[in-house]
Coordinates of C-alpha atoms in Angstrom, one line a residue:
X1 CA 96.1 106.0 101.2
X2 CA 99.1 106.6 100.3
X3 CA 100.4 110.4 100.5
X4 CA 103.8 111.0 97.9
X5 CA 106.0 114.5 99.0
X6 CA 107.2 116.4 96.7
X7 CA 109.4 115.9 93.1
X8 CA 112.9 116.8 94.5
X9 CA 114.7 117.6 91.2
X10 CA 115.8 120.7 90.0
X11 CA 113.7 120.7 86.9
X12 CA 109.8 119.7 87.7
X13 CA 108.8 119.2 83.6
X14 CA 106.4 115.9 82.5
X15 CA 109.7 113.5 81.9
X16 CA 110.5 113.4 85.5
X17 CA 107.4 114.1 87.2
X18 CA 106.5 110.3 85.1
X19 CA 109.7 108.9 86.0
X20 CA 108.2 110.5 89.4
X21 CA 104.8 108.5 89.2
X22 CA 106.0 105.5 87.7
X23 CA 108.7 104.9 90.9
X24 CA 105.8 105.0 92.8
X25 CA 103.6 103.8 91.1
X26 CA 106.0 100.7 91.2
X27 CA 106.9 100.6 95.1
X28 CA 103.5 101.3 96.3
X29 CA 100.8 99.6 93.5
X30 CA 97.9 101.1 91.2
X31 CA 95.8 103.9 92.8
X32 CA 92.6 103.9 91.5
X33 CA 92.7 107.9 91.9
X34 CA 95.5 110.5 92.5
X35 CA 94.9 113.7 93.7
X36 CA 97.3 115.6 92.0
X37 CA 98.2 120.3 92.6
X38 CA 97.9 122.3 89.7
X39 CA 101.5 121.3 88.0
X40 CA 100.5 121.2 84.1
X41 CA 103.6 118.0 84.4
X42 CA 101.5 116.4 86.7
X43 CA 99.3 116.4 84.8
X44 CA 100.9 114.9 81.0
X45 CA 103.2 113.1 83.1
X46 CA 99.6 111.4 84.3
X47 CA 97.6 111.3 81.1
X48 CA 100.9 110.2 79.7
X49 CA 100.9 106.3 81.9
X50 CA 97.0 106.6 81.4
X51 CA 97.0 106.2 77.8
X52 CA 99.3 103.2 78.1
X53 CA 97.6 101.1 80.7
X54 CA 94.2 99.1 80.9
X55 CA 93.2 100.4 83.1
X56 CA 93.1 104.1 83.8
X57 CA 94.2 106.3 87.0
X58 CA 91.5 109.0 87.9
X59 CA 92.8 112.3 88.3
X60 CA 91.8 114.9 91.0
X61 CA 92.9 118.7 90.4
X62 CA 91.1 120.1 93.4
X63 CA 92.3 122.6 95.4
X64 CA 90.9 121.9 97.8
X65 CA 91.3 118.0 98.1
X66 CA 95.6 118.1 98.0
X67 CA 95.5 120.4 101.4
X68 CA 95.5 117.2 103.3
X69 CA 99.0 116.4 102.1
X70 CA 100.1 120.4 101.8
X71 CA 99.8 119.8 105.3
X72 CA 102.1 117.5 106.2
X73 CA 104.8 119.9 104.3
X74 CA 103.9 122.0 108.0
X75 CA 106.8 121.6 109.4
X76 CA 109.1 121.5 106.7
X77 CA 107.9 125.8 106.1
X78 CA 108.2 126.0 109.9
X79 CA 111.9 125.3 109.6
X80 CA 112.4 126.1 106.6
X81 CA 111.3 130.0 107.2
X82 CA 113.5 131.2 109.5
X83 CA 116.6 130.2 107.0
X84 CA 115.3 132.6 104.3
X85 CA 115.1 129.7 102.0
X86 CA 118.3 127.3 99.9
X87 CA 121.4 129.2 97.8
X88 CA 122.3 124.9 96.7
X89 CA 119.9 123.1 95.0
X90 CA 122.0 119.9 97.2
X91 CA 122.1 121.7 100.5
X92 CA 118.6 122.0 100.1
X93 CA 117.3 117.6 99.0
X94 CA 119.8 117.2 101.6
X95 CA 118.3 119.8 104.7
X96 CA 114.5 118.5 103.3
X97 CA 115.5 114.7 103.7
X98 CA 116.9 115.1 107.5
X99 CA 113.8 116.9 108.4
X100 CA 111.1 114.9 107.0
X101 CA 113.0 112.5 108.9
X102 CA 112.9 114.0 112.4
X103 CA 109.2 114.9 111.3
X104 CA 109.2 110.7 110.9
X105 CA 110.4 110.1 114.4
X106 CA 108.1 112.2 115.8
X107 CA 104.5 110.5 114.4
X108 CA 106.3 106.9 115.0
X109 CA 106.6 108.2 118.4
X110 CA 102.9 108.7 119.1
X111 CA 101.8 105.6 117.9
X112 CA 101.1 103.5 120.7
X113 CA 102.2 100.5 120.9
X114 CA 105.9 100.6 120.1
X115 CA 108.0 98.9 122.5
X116 CA 111.3 99.4 120.4
X117 CA 114.3 102.0 121.3
X118 CA 115.0 105.5 119.0
X119 CA 117.4 104.5 117.5
X120 CA 115.7 101.2 116.2
X121 CA 113.4 103.1 115.0
X122 CA 115.1 105.8 113.1
X123 CA 116.9 103.0 111.7
X124 CA 113.1 101.6 110.5
X125 CA 112.7 104.8 109.0
X126 CA 116.2 104.7 106.4

């Protein structure tokens, strides 16, 4: 199962969602099903992508199926809440990238059988 993060753009429109999904599909392969939130732009983008495909991607928009992905963002929410939000979009992107990197590093520390140094793990994650 692949987990895709949120689309980090100033506007979440159909064109931006489509670019995001096409890039994700090219990098990770074509999924059989995709669980998304109730965003209309995500649904419109996936419908447009499915119109051009021989085997369409099954789209699921069930409220509780997206919880696994949302729980993955809990660490970010916990760190952002004391900051009272972001003033600038570029600042938000930089801070969120750093938080995600540290979260991935923490997850890599929990994996058994890893004999690399912390520096090597961070290099592999970046």
